[in-house]
Coordinates of C-alpha atoms in Angstrom, one line a residue:
M226 CA 28.2 13.6 -8.0
N227 CA 30.3 12.6 -5.0
L228 CA 29.4 9.8 -2.7
D229 CA 27.5 12.0 -0.2
L230 CA 25.3 13.4 -3.0
V231 CA 24.7 9.9 -4.3
L232 CA 23.6 8.7 -0.9
L233 CA 21.3 11.7 -0.4
A234 CA 19.7 11.1 -3.8
V235 CA 19.1 7.4 -2.9
A236 CA 17.6 8.4 0.5
D237 CA 15.4 11.0 -1.1
G238 CA 14.4 8.6 -3.9
V239 CA 13.5 5.7 -1.6
S240 CA 11.4 8.0 0.7
Y241 CA 9.6 9.6 -2.1
A242 CA 9.0 6.3 -3.8
G243 CA 7.4 5.0 -0.6
L244 CA 4.8 7.8 -0.6
L245 CA 4.2 7.5 -4.3
F246 CA 3.7 3.7 -4.1
M247 CA 1.1 4.0 -1.3
V248 CA -1.0 6.3 -3.4
S249 CA -0.5 4.3 -6.6
L250 CA -1.3 1.1 -4.8
G251 CA -4.8 2.3 -4.0
L252 CA -5.3 3.6 -7.5
T253 CA -4.2 0.4 -9.2
L254 CA -6.3 -1.7 -6.8
V255 CA -9.5 0.2 -7.7
F256 CA -8.8 -0.1 -11.4
G257 CA -7.9 -3.8 -11.2
V258 CA -11.2 -4.7 -9.5
M259 CA -13.7 -2.1 -10.6
G260 CA -12.2 -1.1 -14.0
I261 CA -12.4 2.6 -13.1
V262 CA -9.6 5.1 -13.5
N263 CA -10.4 7.2 -10.4
V264 CA -9.1 10.8 -10.8
A265 CA -10.7 11.7 -7.5
H266 CA -8.0 9.5 -5.9
G267 CA -5.8 12.6 -5.6
A268 CA -8.4 14.3 -3.3
L269 CA -8.1 11.3 -1.0
Y270 CA -4.4 11.8 -0.7
A271 CA -5.0 15.5 0.2
F272 CA -7.7 14.7 2.7
G273 CA -5.5 12.1 4.4
G274 CA -2.7 14.7 4.7
Y275 CA -5.0 17.4 6.1
A276 CA -6.7 15.0 8.5
A277 CA -3.4 13.7 9.8
S278 CA -2.1 17.3 10.3
S279 CA -5.3 18.4 12.0
L280 CA -5.4 15.5 14.4
T281 CA -1.7 15.9 15.2
L282 CA -2.2 19.6 16.0
L283 CA -5.1 18.7 18.3
A284 CA -3.1 16.0 20.1
M285 CA 0.2 18.0 20.6
P286 CA -1.1 20.1 23.6
Q287 CA -1.6 16.8 25.5
N288 CA 2.1 15.9 24.8
P289 CA 1.2 12.3 23.7
P290 CA 3.9 9.6 23.5
T291 CA 5.7 9.1 20.2
A292 CA 3.9 5.8 19.5
A293 CA 0.5 7.5 20.0
L294 CA 1.6 10.3 17.7
L295 CA 2.6 7.9 15.0
L296 CA -0.6 6.0 15.4
I297 CA -2.6 9.1 14.5
L298 CA -1.3 8.9 10.9
P299 CA -2.8 5.5 9.9
L300 CA -5.9 6.2 11.9
A301 CA -6.5 9.5 10.1
A302 CA -6.1 7.6 6.8
L303 CA -8.5 4.9 7.8
L304 CA -11.1 7.5 8.9
V305 CA -10.8 9.3 5.5
G306 CA -10.9 6.0 3.6
V307 CA -14.0 4.7 5.4
V308 CA -16.0 8.0 5.4
L309 CA -15.0 9.6 2.2
G310 CA -14.4 6.3 0.4
T311 CA -17.9 5.1 1.2
A312 CA -19.4 8.4 0.1
I313 CA -17.6 8.4 -3.3
E314 CA -18.3 4.7 -3.9
A315 CA -22.0 4.9 -3.1
G316 CA -22.7 8.3 -4.6
L317 CA -20.5 8.2 -7.7
L318 CA -18.7 5.0 -8.7
R319 CA -21.8 2.7 -8.5
R320 CA -23.5 5.0 -11.0
I321 CA -20.7 5.0 -13.5
Q322 CA -19.4 1.5 -13.3
G323 CA -19.7 -0.2 -16.7
R324 CA -20.0 3.1 -18.6
D325 CA -17.7 4.4 -21.3
P326 CA -14.2 5.0 -19.9
I327 CA -14.3 8.6 -21.1
Q328 CA -17.5 9.2 -19.1
Q329 CA -15.9 7.6 -16.0
L330 CA -12.8 9.8 -16.4
L331 CA -14.9 13.0 -16.7
M332 CA -17.2 12.0 -13.8
T333 CA -14.3 11.2 -11.4
F334 CA -12.6 14.4 -12.5
A335 CA -15.7 16.3 -11.6
G336 CA -15.7 14.5 -8.2
F337 CA -12.1 15.6 -7.7
M338 CA -13.0 19.3 -8.4
V339 CA -15.9 19.1 -5.9
L340 CA -13.7 17.6 -3.3
E341 CA -11.0 20.3 -3.9
D342 CA -13.6 22.9 -3.0
V343 CA -14.7 21.0 0.0
Q344 CA -11.1 20.8 1.1
R345 CA -10.8 24.6 0.8
L346 CA -14.1 25.1 2.7
V347 CA -12.9 22.9 5.6
W348 CA -9.2 23.9 5.9
G349 CA -9.0 27.1 3.9
T350 CA -5.8 28.0 1.9
Q351 CA -3.3 28.1 4.7
P352 CA -0.7 25.3 4.8
Y353 CA -1.1 22.4 7.2
S354 CA 1.7 20.1 8.4
A355 CA 2.8 17.8 11.3
P356 CA 6.6 18.3 11.6
E357 CA 6.5 17.2 15.3
V358 CA 6.5 13.6 14.2
I359 CA 9.8 14.0 12.4
S360 CA 11.5 15.8 15.3
R361 CA 10.3 13.0 17.7
L362 CA 12.1 10.3 15.7
G363 CA 15.3 12.1 15.3
T364 CA 17.9 11.4 12.6
V365 CA 20.2 8.6 11.4
S366 CA 23.7 9.1 10.1
F367 CA 25.6 7.0 7.5
F368 CA 29.0 8.0 6.1
N369 CA 28.9 11.8 6.1
V370 CA 25.1 12.0 5.5
T371 CA 22.5 12.7 8.1
Y372 CA 18.8 12.0 7.3
T373 CA 15.6 11.9 9.2
S374 CA 14.6 8.5 10.6
Y375 CA 11.0 9.1 9.6
Q376 CA 11.8 9.5 5.9
L377 CA 14.6 7.0 5.6
I378 CA 13.0 4.2 7.7
L379 CA 9.4 4.7 8.6
I380 CA 8.0 5.7 5.2
P381 CA 9.6 2.9 3.2
L382 CA 8.7 0.4 6.0
M383 CA 5.0 1.6 5.8
A384 CA 5.0 1.2 2.0
L385 CA 6.4 -2.4 2.3
V386 CA 3.9 -3.2 5.1
S387 CA 1.0 -1.9 2.9
Y388 CA 2.2 -4.1 0.0
A389 CA 2.7 -7.2 2.1
G390 CA -0.7 -6.7 3.9
L391 CA -2.6 -6.2 0.6
M392 CA -1.0 -9.3 -0.9
F393 CA -1.8 -11.4 2.2
F394 CA -5.4 -10.1 2.1
L395 CA -5.9 -11.0 -1.5
R396 CA -4.3 -14.5 -1.3
F397 CA -5.1 -15.8 2.1
T398 CA -8.4 -14.3 3.3
S399 CA -12.0 -15.2 2.2
A400 CA -12.8 -11.6 1.4
G401 CA -9.6 -11.2 -0.6
R402 CA -10.4 -14.3 -2.7
Q403 CA -13.8 -12.8 -3.4
V404 CA -12.1 -9.7 -4.6
V405 CA -9.9 -11.8 -6.9
A406 CA -13.0 -13.7 -8.2
V407 CA -14.9 -10.5 -9.0
T408 CA -11.8 -9.2 -10.8
H409 CA -11.5 -12.2 -13.0
H410 CA -15.2 -12.6 -13.9
R411 CA -17.8 -10.4 -12.2
E412 CA -20.8 -12.2 -13.7
M413 CA -19.6 -15.6 -12.8
A414 CA -18.6 -14.5 -9.3
T415 CA -22.1 -13.1 -8.8
A416 CA -23.7 -16.3 -10.0
L417 CA -21.7 -18.2 -7.4
G418 CA -23.2 -16.1 -4.7
I419 CA -20.6 -13.4 -4.2
N420 CA -22.0 -10.0 -3.4
A421 CA -20.2 -7.9 -6.1
K422 CA -21.5 -4.6 -4.7
R423 CA -20.1 -5.3 -1.3
V424 CA -16.8 -6.4 -2.8
G425 CA -16.8 -3.2 -4.8
W426 CA -17.4 -1.2 -1.6
L427 CA -14.7 -3.0 0.3
T428 CA -12.2 -2.6 -2.6
F429 CA -12.8 1.1 -2.9
V430 CA -12.6 1.8 0.8
L431 CA -9.3 -0.2 0.9
G432 CA -8.0 1.7 -2.1
A433 CA -9.2 5.1 -0.6
S434 CA -7.5 4.3 2.7
L435 CA -4.2 3.5 0.9
G436 CA -4.4 6.8 -1.0
A437 CA -5.2 8.7 2.2
L438 CA -2.3 6.9 4.0
G439 CA 0.1 8.3 1.4
G440 CA -1.2 11.8 2.3
A441 CA -1.1 11.1 6.0
M442 CA 2.5 9.8 5.8
A443 CA 3.5 12.9 3.7
A444 CA 2.0 15.4 6.2
P445 CA 5.1 15.5 8.5
T446 CA 7.4 16.0 5.5
T447 CA 5.6 18.7 3.5
S448 CA 3.0 21.3 3.8
M449 CA -0.5 20.4 2.7
V450 CA -1.8 23.2 0.4
P451 CA -4.5 23.4 -2.2
G452 CA -3.4 21.6 -5.3
A453 CA -1.4 18.9 -3.5
G454 CA -3.8 16.2 -4.6
A455 CA -3.6 17.2 -8.2
D456 CA 0.2 16.9 -8.2
M457 CA 0.2 13.5 -6.6
I458 CA -2.6 12.0 -8.8
V459 CA -0.7 12.9 -12.0
L460 CA 2.5 11.3 -10.7
S461 CA 0.5 8.2 -9.5
F462 CA -1.0 7.9 -13.0
A463 CA 2.6 7.9 -14.3
V464 CA 3.5 5.0 -12.0
V465 CA 0.4 3.0 -12.9
A466 CA 0.8 3.5 -16.6
T467 CA 4.5 2.7 -16.4
A468 CA 3.9 -0.5 -14.4
G469 CA 0.7 -1.6 -16.3
M470 CA -2.8 -1.0 -15.2
G471 CA -3.7 -3.3 -12.2
Q472 CA -0.2 -4.5 -11.6
I473 CA 0.5 -4.3 -7.9
T474 CA 4.0 -5.6 -7.8
G475 CA 4.8 -3.6 -10.9
A476 CA 3.6 -0.4 -9.2
L477 CA 6.1 -1.1 -6.4
L478 CA 9.0 -1.4 -8.8
A479 CA 7.8 1.5 -11.0
S480 CA 7.5 3.8 -7.9
L481 CA 11.0 2.9 -6.9
M482 CA 12.3 3.5 -10.4
I483 CA 10.6 6.9 -10.7
G484 CA 11.5 8.0 -7.2
L485 CA 15.2 7.2 -7.7
T486 CA 15.5 8.8 -11.1
R487 CA 13.5 11.9 -9.9
A488 CA 15.8 12.3 -6.9
A489 CA 18.9 11.9 -9.1
A490 CA 17.6 14.6 -11.4
V491 CA 17.2 17.0 -8.4
Y492 CA 20.9 16.8 -7.7
M493 CA 22.3 16.4 -11.3
A494 CA 19.9 18.4 -13.5
P495 CA 17.2 20.2 -11.4
E496 CA 15.5 21.6 -14.5
W497 CA 14.6 18.1 -15.5
E498 CA 13.1 17.1 -12.1
V499 CA 9.4 17.6 -13.1
A500 CA 9.8 16.0 -16.5
V501 CA 11.7 12.9 -15.6
P502 CA 8.7 10.8 -14.4
Y503 CA 6.8 11.5 -17.5
L504 CA 9.8 10.9 -19.8
I505 CA 10.1 7.4 -18.2
M506 CA 6.4 6.8 -18.7
V507 CA 6.6 7.8 -22.4
L508 CA 9.7 5.8 -23.1
V509 CA 8.1 2.7 -21.5
L510 CA 4.8 3.1 -23.3
L511 CA 6.5 3.5 -26.7
V512 CA 8.1 0.1 -26.2
R513 CA 5.4 -1.7 -24.2
P514 CA 2.0 0.1 -24.6
D515 CA 0.4 -2.0 -21.9
G516 CA 3.0 -1.1 -19.3
L517 CA 6.4 -2.5 -18.3
F518 CA 5.2 -5.4 -16.1
S519 CA 2.0 -6.3 -18.0
V520 CA 1.7 -9.8 -19.5
A521 CA -0.8 -11.4 -21.8
Q522 CA -4.0 -12.3 -19.9
A523 CA -2.4 -11.4 -16.6
R524 CA -4.4 -11.1 -13.4
R525 CA -5.6 -7.6 -12.9
I526 CA -4.6 -7.5 -9.3

């Protein structure tokens, strides 16, 4: 690989890692607090992408300013997180919390399949995208490489803001401390007067919004089609398993590792592109079965 290909691989890897981290962040947060591996999280990614694309298409005839167009993406994610997250948490997760993990996995998978059909019912099978956002922001050049500003700057920046915002919320806000308390000992937190059900709802809506944010930020860069949520949830599980279940900072580093190695495979050995994330996961779990960044009796978030 020459220098230009190396730089392209790094840019691709960082951009993809940002999207992957936002989705994985929501998944690991929900597991850390509620102890549920939520397969339906992939549907939240897809709904976020479809909602962002639809709202962008509705706004374009009005020729909105670039800032307003960019604001549509997180707003679409928040809308999906609050509405769909509330419906899933109240209608499904409350009923299966504390049950056998296999039952939880099967129930959330069933929820994912139902949401896939709802997605087809609402948007059909035609692809949806929002490329206007990328064209508005233009490109940036370094050495002999030209890359879109949206993918190189905005996506990684949004991933870092999501990480910093979540860490600030957990450490420095009253609601965040309640989330941490429920994570450590649900029964004790309830005995101290914390409403565990409300904390569970808040956690899931926050995690759902992060998953939808990944889809909303991906909408300008790719076409949303049926099956997009399934592809992303599998990769997100690879990130979470590699990092260690419930490890937020670990998920950031694992996303970057998987994103960069996957991008390198695209340019050096394309036939290995799909397999690389899972090979990394298998190699890590063979050495550290609890994940690369897990420690004994570590905090779950």
